[in-house]
Amino acid sequence: MKTDVEELSPTRVKLTVEVPFEELKPNLDKAYKEISKQVRIKGFRPGKAPAPLIDRYIGRGAVLQEAVNDALPELYGRAVEASEIFVLGQPEVEITKLDDGKEMTFTAEVDVRPKFQVPDYDNLEVTVDEAKVTDEEVEETLGNLRERFASLTTVERAAETGDFVTIDLSAQVDGEAVEDAAATGYSYEVGSNSSVEGLDEALTGMSAGESKTFTSKLVGGERAGQEAEITVTVQSVKVKKLPEADDEFAQLASEFDTIEELRADLRTRLGRTKRMQQLSQARDRALEALMEQIDIPLPEKVVQAEIERRNEQLEQQLKWSGLSKEAYLKQQGKTAEEFDAEIAEAARRAVKGGFVLDQLALDEELGVENEELSEYVVSQAMQMGVQPQQLADHLTQSGQLPALVSEVLRNKALNLLVEHVKITDEAGNAVDIEALRRELSGEAAQPEAEAAEESADKAEETKAEAKDEEAKNEAEDKSES
């Protein structure tokens, strides 16, 4: 088999592959066997008709077409491997010559990863947020915890911002009731702006038993985006009361006896969260810094596929939350054009980042071990709330293992990059990423635990020695007496 590669652009090539006809013989034999099982020829059982009869009744052309279709995936794969190119997506294949008994020629146009060099990254410097925890942050976290234990008390007054009201909602479009927009006994926080536009303004000043009708666009259901007459009736008005931040609350909300112990634990947890954020920022910003030094042409089909993937992911999330895209954009304060531009830019950077990490892994001759794949599957399964074996079977059956290998390899390349980059926080303090990673994985606590255990053992030995010495002295005293 002979393969020629023509570069159509920095991100697309055309393979021309010449295949001697004898290489198609296994596929021809298979084609005759399969076709003979499907046809009925007098005097022969299914699967037993000889090739000349099949050619006569079915046609040699049909057999050749079956054989070629069967052979193409393997032939294309061999051509790609021989050409040492990194293909992206599905090829556009065309049979340009099929000379029965002599040779077959086909072409395949396909997007490829562009060729480029990764510059030296030992001198890169990035800055991450400081991991210092402030008193204000501790109190804010404590306040959020108190919110979870808040109680609602009914008041006999008009609703104000921050109050919780129990309401009934109904809507009509052109005089017709909209069933999926109706709700009864719905608890709503006045001023949260988490429902239809105009609801917060309508509720402010309303008391229990009062009703009001206003016009607004529906944000969900079959009539989403349509103007509707919305009627709201207040059943009750309640105020939220937070528990006092005292020892009693600490005992209610945690395993601690005092509020100061709870505050100390919250500070520790916040510190760990900030250190995890430092690690995430270091990874993101190290890759960004490296990407800034590289100019790479990107295949538009690959970028477009990434844009579509991101849009589909958002649509699914909005569907789960019952929010329309129009309402979502309003919450974000963006126009559709601004949103599309942001998605496109994010997609281009994601594709570029993947190319950079692929090339870095290639340059550093990184590989993926089975243990690493297993660890990644277990980690992903835990996040998804499924059994690891169930996820592994799904990935295998759906043909996603190559993508999984690529993901693990890119992650290793990113870890390697971060280890070589100089990282400081906003206060100018050096950040030891390896030590940080060990701490967050629990490895740092191990030496401390071992040291504590060793100290305890030594203390026990000292106590035992002291008792032995004391017993010895008592024995000597009795002997002398």
Short mmCIF file of C-alpha atoms in Angstrom, two decimals:
data_model
loop_
_atom_site.label_atom_id
_atom_site.label_comp_id
_atom_site.label_asym_id
_atom_site.label_seq_id
_atom_site.Cartn_x
_atom_site.Cartn_y
_atom_site.Cartn_z
CA MET A 1 0.00 0.00 0.00
CA LYS A 2 1.35 3.43 -0.95
CA THR A 3 0.27 6.68 0.69
CA ASP A 4 0.93 10.27 -0.42
CA VAL A 5 0.08 13.26 1.78
CA GLU A 6 -0.88 16.65 0.32
CA GLU A 7 -1.15 19.59 2.72
CA LEU A 8 -4.26 21.55 1.76
CA SER A 9 -3.81 23.97 4.66
CA PRO A 10 -1.97 23.98 8.00
CA THR A 11 -4.97 22.14 9.48
CA ARG A 12 -6.16 19.93 6.61
CA VAL A 13 -4.54 17.26 4.46
CA LYS A 14 -5.47 15.01 1.57
CA LEU A 15 -4.30 11.39 1.63
CA THR A 16 -4.03 9.52 -1.66
CA VAL A 17 -3.83 5.79 -1.03
CA GLU A 18 -3.00 3.13 -3.65
CA VAL A 19 -3.92 -0.43 -2.63
CA PRO A 20 -2.78 -3.54 -4.58
CA PHE A 21 -5.83 -5.67 -5.34
CA GLU A 22 -4.44 -8.72 -3.53
CA GLU A 23 -4.77 -6.82 -0.25
CA LEU A 24 -8.53 -6.82 -0.77
CA LYS A 25 -8.76 -10.62 -1.08
CA PRO A 26 -9.77 -11.25 2.60
CA ASN A 27 -12.50 -8.61 2.23
CA LEU A 28 -13.69 -10.11 -1.07
CA ASP A 29 -13.90 -13.58 0.48
CA LYS A 30 -15.87 -12.13 3.37
CA ALA A 31 -18.18 -10.25 0.98
CA TYR A 32 -18.95 -13.42 -1.04
CA LYS A 33 -19.67 -15.30 2.17
CA GLU A 34 -22.01 -12.62 3.54
CA ILE A 35 -23.88 -12.14 0.25
CA SER A 36 -24.30 -15.88 -0.25
CA LYS A 37 -26.10 -16.05 3.11
CA GLN A 38 -28.59 -13.41 1.97
CA VAL A 39 -29.52 -14.69 -1.51
CA ARG A 40 -31.46 -17.77 -2.62
CA ILE A 41 -29.92 -19.63 -5.59
CA LYS A 42 -31.63 -22.81 -6.71
CA GLY A 43 -29.70 -25.94 -5.83
CA PHE A 44 -27.59 -24.29 -3.11
CA ARG A 45 -28.18 -23.85 0.59
CA PRO A 46 -27.74 -20.32 2.06
CA GLY A 47 -24.04 -19.53 2.37
CA LYS A 48 -22.96 -22.29 -0.01
CA ALA A 49 -23.37 -20.66 -3.44
CA PRO A 50 -20.03 -20.40 -5.32
CA ALA A 51 -18.56 -17.02 -6.26
CA PRO A 52 -19.15 -17.34 -10.06
CA LEU A 53 -22.88 -17.84 -9.47
CA ILE A 54 -23.05 -14.86 -7.15
CA ASP A 55 -21.29 -12.76 -9.80
CA ARG A 56 -23.85 -13.96 -12.36
CA TYR A 57 -26.98 -13.40 -10.25
CA ILE A 58 -25.95 -10.46 -8.08
CA GLY A 59 -23.13 -8.86 -10.06
CA ARG A 60 -19.42 -8.51 -9.44
CA GLY A 61 -19.88 -4.79 -8.81
CA ALA A 62 -22.05 -5.39 -5.75
CA VAL A 63 -19.43 -7.75 -4.31
CA LEU A 64 -16.64 -5.26 -4.93
CA GLN A 65 -18.66 -2.49 -3.25
CA GLU A 66 -19.24 -4.69 -0.19
CA ALA A 67 -15.54 -5.60 0.00
CA VAL A 68 -14.35 -2.02 -0.40
CA ASN A 69 -16.72 -0.72 2.29
CA ASP A 70 -15.44 -3.42 4.63
CA ALA A 71 -11.78 -2.69 3.88
CA LEU A 72 -11.79 1.12 3.95
CA PRO A 73 -11.70 1.71 7.77
CA GLU A 74 -8.61 -0.47 8.21
CA LEU A 75 -6.90 0.86 5.10
CA TYR A 76 -7.54 4.45 6.17
CA GLY A 77 -6.20 3.71 9.66
CA ARG A 78 -3.02 2.20 8.23
CA ALA A 79 -2.55 5.19 5.92
CA VAL A 80 -2.90 7.63 8.83
CA GLU A 81 -0.44 5.66 10.94
CA ALA A 82 2.09 5.46 8.12
CA SER A 83 1.80 9.22 7.47
CA GLU A 84 2.39 10.09 11.15
CA ILE A 85 -0.37 12.69 11.23
CA PHE A 86 -2.79 13.48 14.08
CA VAL A 87 -6.24 13.42 12.49
CA LEU A 88 -9.29 15.23 13.87
CA GLY A 89 -12.85 14.18 13.12
CA GLN A 90 -14.17 12.02 10.29
CA PRO A 91 -12.54 12.02 6.83
CA GLU A 92 -14.22 12.72 3.49
CA VAL A 93 -13.41 9.58 1.50
CA GLU A 94 -13.72 9.10 -2.25
CA ILE A 95 -12.90 6.01 -4.32
CA THR A 96 -11.05 7.42 -7.33
CA LYS A 97 -10.03 4.15 -9.01
CA LEU A 98 -11.19 0.54 -8.73
CA ASP A 99 -9.49 -1.66 -11.33
CA ASP A 100 -10.80 -5.17 -10.73
CA GLY A 101 -7.92 -7.56 -10.20
CA LYS A 102 -5.26 -4.83 -10.29
CA GLU A 103 -5.57 -2.00 -7.76
CA MET A 104 -7.79 0.41 -5.88
CA THR A 105 -7.10 4.09 -5.17
CA PHE A 106 -8.97 6.31 -2.73
CA THR A 107 -8.50 9.79 -1.30
CA ALA A 108 -9.32 11.01 2.19
CA GLU A 109 -9.51 14.67 3.19
CA VAL A 110 -9.38 15.22 6.94
CA ASP A 111 -8.60 17.92 9.49
CA VAL A 112 -5.32 17.48 11.35
CA ARG A 113 -3.68 18.97 14.38
CA PRO A 114 -1.37 21.77 13.21
CA LYS A 115 2.36 21.35 13.55
CA PHE A 116 4.09 23.69 16.01
CA GLN A 117 6.74 23.75 18.69
CA VAL A 118 6.10 24.26 22.39
CA PRO A 119 8.45 26.99 23.64
CA ASP A 120 10.52 26.67 26.81
CA TYR A 121 8.23 27.00 29.82
CA ASP A 122 10.73 26.96 32.69
CA ASN A 123 10.74 30.76 32.90
CA LEU A 124 6.98 31.24 32.98
CA GLU A 125 5.56 33.12 35.98
CA VAL A 126 1.94 33.23 37.10
CA THR A 127 0.11 34.78 40.02
CA VAL A 128 -2.73 33.20 42.00
CA ASP A 129 -5.04 34.55 44.68
CA GLU A 130 -3.83 34.70 48.25
CA ALA A 131 -5.05 31.84 50.47
CA LYS A 132 -5.45 34.06 53.54
CA VAL A 133 -8.81 33.74 55.30
CA THR A 134 -10.25 36.95 56.74
CA ASP A 135 -12.52 37.35 59.75
CA GLU A 136 -15.19 38.76 57.45
CA GLU A 137 -15.16 35.60 55.33
CA VAL A 138 -15.51 33.41 58.41
CA GLU A 139 -18.48 35.47 59.60
CA GLU A 140 -20.06 35.36 56.13
CA THR A 141 -19.75 31.56 56.09
CA LEU A 142 -21.15 31.38 59.60
CA GLY A 143 -24.01 33.60 58.46
CA ASN A 144 -24.76 31.23 55.57
CA LEU A 145 -24.84 28.36 58.04
CA ARG A 146 -27.24 30.29 60.27
CA GLU A 147 -29.44 30.90 57.21
CA ARG A 148 -29.87 27.14 56.87
CA PHE A 149 -31.27 26.98 60.40
CA ALA A 150 -33.46 30.08 60.07
CA SER A 151 -37.12 29.97 61.01
CA LEU A 152 -40.05 31.80 59.42
CA THR A 153 -42.56 33.68 61.55
CA THR A 154 -45.89 34.99 60.26
CA VAL A 155 -46.42 38.76 60.61
CA GLU A 156 -49.57 40.83 60.21
CA ARG A 157 -48.25 43.54 57.88
CA ALA A 158 -47.55 44.27 54.24
CA ALA A 159 -44.71 42.41 52.51
CA GLU A 160 -41.28 44.04 52.29
CA THR A 161 -38.06 43.15 50.53
CA GLY A 162 -36.50 40.14 52.26
CA ASP A 163 -39.80 38.76 53.52
CA PHE A 164 -41.04 35.31 52.54
CA VAL A 165 -44.56 35.13 51.20
CA THR A 166 -46.76 32.13 50.46
CA ILE A 167 -48.60 32.88 47.21
CA ASP A 168 -50.91 31.47 44.58
CA LEU A 169 -50.10 32.23 40.93
CA SER A 170 -52.17 31.96 37.78
CA ALA A 171 -51.65 33.23 34.24
CA GLN A 172 -53.74 33.87 31.15
CA VAL A 173 -52.70 34.46 27.55
CA ASP A 174 -55.44 35.99 25.39
CA GLY A 175 -57.98 35.02 28.04
CA GLU A 176 -56.90 31.39 28.08
CA ALA A 177 -55.53 29.92 31.32
CA VAL A 178 -51.94 28.66 31.17
CA GLU A 179 -51.96 25.51 33.27
CA ASP A 180 -48.19 24.98 33.54
CA ALA A 181 -47.77 28.56 34.84
CA ALA A 182 -50.12 28.06 37.81
CA ALA A 183 -48.87 27.41 41.36
CA THR A 184 -50.52 27.08 44.76
CA GLY A 185 -48.87 27.58 48.14
CA TYR A 186 -45.62 28.71 46.51
CA SER A 187 -43.01 30.14 48.92
CA TYR A 188 -41.18 33.13 47.47
CA GLU A 189 -38.62 35.61 48.80
CA VAL A 190 -39.60 39.17 47.96
CA GLY A 191 -36.78 40.95 46.15
CA SER A 192 -35.01 37.77 44.96
CA ASN A 193 -35.91 38.45 41.30
CA SER A 194 -36.05 34.68 40.77
CA SER A 195 -39.41 34.52 38.99
CA VAL A 196 -41.29 36.44 36.30
CA GLU A 197 -40.46 40.09 35.83
CA GLY A 198 -42.75 42.35 37.83
CA LEU A 199 -43.58 39.85 40.59
CA ASP A 200 -41.32 41.49 43.19
CA GLU A 201 -42.79 44.93 42.49
CA ALA A 202 -46.33 43.54 42.70
CA LEU A 203 -45.71 41.76 46.01
CA THR A 204 -44.11 44.72 47.76
CA GLY A 205 -46.83 46.32 49.90
CA MET A 206 -49.30 43.44 49.59
CA SER A 207 -50.82 41.84 52.70
CA ALA A 208 -52.31 38.40 53.33
CA GLY A 209 -55.59 37.92 51.46
CA GLU A 210 -54.84 40.54 48.77
CA SER A 211 -54.59 39.85 45.03
CA LYS A 212 -53.02 41.80 42.18
CA THR A 213 -52.77 41.32 38.41
CA PHE A 214 -49.88 42.50 36.25
CA THR A 215 -48.52 41.87 32.76
CA SER A 216 -45.24 40.02 32.15
CA LYS A 217 -43.53 37.51 29.88
CA LEU A 218 -43.63 33.86 30.93
CA VAL A 219 -40.15 32.37 31.51
CA GLY A 220 -40.96 28.66 31.27
CA GLY A 221 -43.37 26.10 29.89
CA GLU A 222 -44.99 25.85 26.47
CA ARG A 223 -45.84 29.58 26.44
CA ALA A 224 -42.38 30.78 27.45
CA GLY A 225 -41.63 34.27 26.12
CA GLN A 226 -45.29 35.19 25.58
CA GLU A 227 -47.03 38.14 27.27
CA ALA A 228 -49.46 37.01 29.97
CA GLU A 229 -51.84 38.47 32.55
CA ILE A 230 -50.48 37.13 35.84
CA THR A 231 -52.53 37.14 39.02
CA VAL A 232 -50.82 36.75 42.39
CA THR A 233 -52.65 36.18 45.69
CA VAL A 234 -50.82 36.42 49.00
CA GLN A 235 -51.71 33.75 51.55
CA SER A 236 -49.26 34.84 54.27
CA VAL A 237 -46.29 37.11 54.97
CA LYS A 238 -43.39 35.76 57.01
CA VAL A 239 -40.10 37.15 58.29
CA LYS A 240 -36.94 35.12 58.58
CA LYS A 241 -35.32 34.86 62.00
CA LEU A 242 -31.73 33.67 62.28
CA PRO A 243 -30.52 31.76 65.34
CA GLU A 244 -27.99 33.56 67.56
CA ALA A 245 -24.34 32.76 66.89
CA ASP A 246 -23.70 31.19 70.29
CA ASP A 247 -22.63 27.89 71.84
CA GLU A 248 -26.16 26.55 71.62
CA PHE A 249 -26.18 27.10 67.86
CA ALA A 250 -22.73 25.47 67.53
CA GLN A 251 -24.06 22.36 69.25
CA LEU A 252 -27.15 22.37 67.02
CA ALA A 253 -25.36 22.88 63.70
CA SER A 254 -22.08 20.99 64.24
CA GLU A 255 -20.13 18.51 66.35
CA PHE A 256 -18.56 21.35 68.33
CA ASP A 257 -19.49 22.53 71.83
CA THR A 258 -18.63 26.21 71.45
CA ILE A 259 -19.12 28.85 68.78
CA GLU A 260 -15.40 29.61 68.78
CA GLU A 261 -14.59 25.97 67.95
CA LEU A 262 -17.09 26.18 65.10
CA ARG A 263 -15.50 29.40 63.84
CA ALA A 264 -12.05 27.77 63.96
CA ASP A 265 -13.32 24.82 61.93
CA LEU A 266 -14.92 27.14 59.36
CA ARG A 267 -11.61 29.01 59.06
CA THR A 268 -9.79 25.72 58.45
CA ARG A 269 -12.31 24.66 55.81
CA LEU A 270 -12.16 28.04 54.08
CA GLY A 271 -8.38 27.84 54.02
CA ARG A 272 -8.50 24.42 52.40
CA THR A 273 -11.01 25.67 49.81
CA LYS A 274 -8.77 28.63 48.98
CA ARG A 275 -5.73 26.38 48.61
CA MET A 276 -7.73 24.17 46.26
CA GLN A 277 -8.61 27.29 44.28
CA GLN A 278 -4.92 28.21 44.18
CA LEU A 279 -4.14 24.83 42.64
CA SER A 280 -6.93 25.21 40.07
CA GLN A 281 -5.83 28.77 39.24
CA ALA A 282 -2.22 27.68 38.88
CA ARG A 283 -3.21 25.05 36.33
CA ASP A 284 -5.46 27.38 34.35
CA ARG A 285 -3.09 30.34 34.38
CA ALA A 286 0.01 28.28 33.59
CA LEU A 287 -1.68 26.95 30.46
CA GLU A 288 -2.93 30.44 29.56
CA ALA A 289 0.59 31.84 29.94
CA LEU A 290 2.02 29.15 27.67
CA MET A 291 -0.75 29.61 25.10
CA GLU A 292 0.01 33.33 24.92
CA GLN A 293 3.44 32.45 23.48
CA ILE A 294 2.07 30.24 20.71
CA ASP A 295 0.15 31.16 17.56
CA ILE A 296 -1.70 28.15 16.15
CA PRO A 297 -4.14 27.94 13.20
CA LEU A 298 -7.31 26.14 14.31
CA PRO A 299 -9.52 23.86 12.18
CA GLU A 300 -12.88 25.62 11.91
CA LYS A 301 -14.83 22.34 11.89
CA VAL A 302 -13.25 21.34 15.19
CA VAL A 303 -13.98 24.77 16.69
CA GLN A 304 -17.58 24.64 15.45
CA ALA A 305 -18.04 21.18 16.97
CA GLU A 306 -16.83 22.54 20.32
CA ILE A 307 -19.23 25.50 20.06
CA GLU A 308 -22.13 23.14 19.38
CA ARG A 309 -21.12 20.92 22.31
CA ARG A 310 -21.09 23.88 24.69
CA ASN A 311 -24.45 25.17 23.46
CA GLU A 312 -26.02 21.72 23.82
CA GLN A 313 -24.63 21.47 27.34
CA LEU A 314 -26.14 24.85 28.26
CA GLU A 315 -29.51 23.96 26.72
CA GLN A 316 -29.60 20.77 28.80
CA GLN A 317 -28.78 22.68 31.98
CA LEU A 318 -31.47 25.29 31.25
CA LYS A 319 -33.98 22.53 30.56
CA TRP A 320 -33.26 20.97 33.95
CA SER A 321 -33.64 24.31 35.70
CA GLY A 322 -36.82 25.23 33.80
CA LEU A 323 -35.25 28.47 32.57
CA SER A 324 -35.48 29.80 29.03
CA LYS A 325 -32.37 31.00 27.24
CA GLU A 326 -33.88 34.49 27.02
CA ALA A 327 -34.33 34.59 30.81
CA TYR A 328 -30.83 33.23 31.33
CA LEU A 329 -29.29 35.92 29.12
CA LYS A 330 -31.23 38.56 31.03
CA GLN A 331 -29.86 37.25 34.32
CA GLN A 332 -26.34 37.40 32.86
CA GLY A 333 -26.90 40.88 31.47
CA LYS A 334 -25.81 39.82 27.96
CA THR A 335 -27.27 40.01 24.49
CA ALA A 336 -27.50 36.88 22.34
CA GLU A 337 -24.70 38.27 20.14
CA GLU A 338 -22.42 38.86 23.14
CA PHE A 339 -23.13 35.39 24.48
CA ASP A 340 -22.42 33.72 21.13
CA ALA A 341 -19.15 35.65 20.84
CA GLU A 342 -18.08 34.51 24.32
CA ILE A 343 -18.95 30.89 23.55
CA ALA A 344 -16.97 31.04 20.31
CA GLU A 345 -13.92 32.54 22.03
CA ALA A 346 -14.07 29.98 24.85
CA ALA A 347 -14.34 27.17 22.29
CA ARG A 348 -11.32 28.43 20.34
CA ARG A 349 -9.22 28.66 23.52
CA ALA A 350 -10.32 25.17 24.58
CA VAL A 351 -9.31 23.69 21.23
CA LYS A 352 -6.00 25.54 21.28
CA GLY A 353 -5.29 24.46 24.86
CA GLY A 354 -5.94 20.85 23.93
CA PHE A 355 -3.50 21.08 21.01
CA VAL A 356 -0.80 22.60 23.24
CA LEU A 357 -1.15 19.88 25.89
CA ASP A 358 -1.17 17.14 23.21
CA GLN A 359 2.09 18.47 21.77
CA LEU A 360 3.62 18.87 25.23
CA ALA A 361 2.76 15.25 26.05
CA LEU A 362 4.33 14.19 22.75
CA ASP A 363 7.49 16.23 23.34
CA GLU A 364 7.92 14.88 26.87
CA GLU A 365 7.10 11.31 25.75
CA LEU A 366 4.34 10.97 28.33
CA GLY A 367 2.20 7.84 28.43
CA VAL A 368 -0.87 6.54 30.23
CA GLU A 369 -0.80 3.45 32.44
CA ASN A 370 -3.81 1.23 33.09
CA GLU A 371 -3.73 2.23 36.77
CA GLU A 372 -4.04 5.89 35.80
CA LEU A 373 -7.04 5.13 33.60
CA SER A 374 -8.67 3.20 36.44
CA GLU A 375 -8.06 6.03 38.90
CA TYR A 376 -9.59 8.54 36.48
CA VAL A 377 -12.67 6.37 35.90
CA VAL A 378 -13.16 5.94 39.66
CA SER A 379 -12.83 9.71 40.18
CA GLN A 380 -15.34 10.49 37.43
CA ALA A 381 -17.75 7.83 38.69
CA MET A 382 -17.71 9.34 42.18
CA GLN A 383 -18.54 12.79 40.76
CA MET A 384 -21.37 11.33 38.65
CA GLY A 385 -22.74 9.18 41.47
CA VAL A 386 -22.45 5.89 39.57
CA GLN A 387 -20.51 2.66 40.05
CA PRO A 388 -16.99 2.71 38.50
CA GLN A 389 -17.60 -0.57 36.65
CA GLN A 390 -20.84 0.79 35.22
CA LEU A 391 -19.03 3.88 33.88
CA ALA A 392 -16.13 1.77 32.56
CA ASP A 393 -18.56 -0.50 30.66
CA HIS A 394 -20.36 2.53 29.20
CA LEU A 395 -17.09 4.13 28.04
CA THR A 396 -15.97 0.87 26.43
CA GLN A 397 -19.28 0.13 24.68
CA SER A 398 -19.65 3.70 23.39
CA GLY A 399 -16.10 3.80 22.02
CA GLN A 400 -15.02 6.66 24.30
CA LEU A 401 -11.85 5.03 25.65
CA PRO A 402 -9.55 6.88 23.20
CA ALA A 403 -11.02 10.19 24.38
CA LEU A 404 -10.50 9.07 27.98
CA VAL A 405 -6.85 8.27 27.30
CA SER A 406 -6.42 11.69 25.68
CA GLU A 407 -8.00 13.40 28.71
CA VAL A 408 -5.70 11.62 31.16
CA LEU A 409 -2.67 12.39 29.00
CA ARG A 410 -3.55 16.07 28.80
CA ASN A 411 -3.97 16.16 32.56
CA LYS A 412 -0.48 14.69 33.02
CA ALA A 413 0.96 17.24 30.61
CA LEU A 414 -0.73 20.06 32.53
CA ASN A 415 0.63 18.77 35.85
CA LEU A 416 4.11 18.68 34.34
CA LEU A 417 3.75 22.26 33.09
CA VAL A 418 2.63 23.53 36.50
CA GLU A 419 5.62 21.89 38.18
CA HIS A 420 7.98 23.95 35.99
CA VAL A 421 6.23 27.32 36.35
CA LYS A 422 7.10 29.86 39.03
CA ILE A 423 3.95 30.58 41.02
CA THR A 424 3.40 33.35 43.56
CA ASP A 425 0.30 34.69 45.27
CA GLU A 426 -0.88 38.29 45.15
CA ALA A 427 1.10 39.05 48.32
CA GLY A 428 4.32 37.93 46.63
CA ASN A 429 4.63 34.65 48.52
CA ALA A 430 5.96 31.64 46.61
CA VAL A 431 3.43 28.82 46.21
CA ASP A 432 4.82 25.27 46.32
CA ILE A 433 2.36 23.43 44.09
CA GLU A 434 3.75 19.98 44.85
CA ALA A 435 3.48 20.54 48.61
CA LEU A 436 0.02 22.01 48.09
CA ARG A 437 -1.06 18.97 46.09
CA ARG A 438 0.25 16.59 48.77
CA GLU A 439 -1.54 18.56 51.49
CA LEU A 440 -4.87 18.53 49.69
CA SER A 441 -4.60 14.80 48.94
CA GLY A 442 -3.92 14.06 52.61
CA GLU A 443 -0.30 13.01 52.17
CA ALA A 444 1.00 15.94 54.21
CA ALA A 445 -0.97 14.83 57.22
CA GLN A 446 0.63 11.41 57.18
CA PRO A 447 4.12 12.41 58.45
CA GLU A 448 2.47 14.47 61.18
CA ALA A 449 0.35 11.52 62.26
CA GLU A 450 3.40 9.26 62.25
CA ALA A 451 5.36 11.81 64.30
CA ALA A 452 2.52 12.06 66.80
CA GLU A 453 2.33 8.28 67.07
CA GLU A 454 6.10 8.09 67.53
CA SER A 455 5.94 10.70 70.30
CA ALA A 456 3.19 8.75 72.02
CA ASP A 457 5.23 5.55 71.82
CA LYS A 458 8.24 7.33 73.30
CA ALA A 459 6.08 8.72 76.09
CA GLU A 460 4.83 5.22 76.90
CA GLU A 461 8.41 3.92 76.89
CA THR A 462 9.48 6.70 79.26
CA LYS A 463 6.59 5.89 81.60
CA ALA A 464 7.50 2.20 81.58
CA GLU A 465 11.16 2.96 82.26
CA ALA A 466 10.18 5.24 85.13
CA LYS A 467 8.01 2.52 86.67
CA ASP A 468 10.81 -0.03 86.33
CA GLU A 469 13.25 2.33 87.98
CA GLU A 470 10.78 3.05 90.78
CA ALA A 471 10.21 -0.69 91.40
CA LYS A 472 13.95 -1.29 91.40
CA ASN A 473 14.54 1.43 94.01
CA GLU A 474 11.74 0.02 96.21
CA ALA A 475 13.30 -3.44 96.05
CA GLU A 476 16.71 -2.04 97.03
CA ASP A 477 15.18 -0.13 99.97
CA LYS A 478 13.51 -3.30 101.29
CA SER A 479 16.75 -5.25 100.89
CA GLU A 480 18.70 -2.71 102.92
CA SER A 481 16.12 -2.68 105.69
#
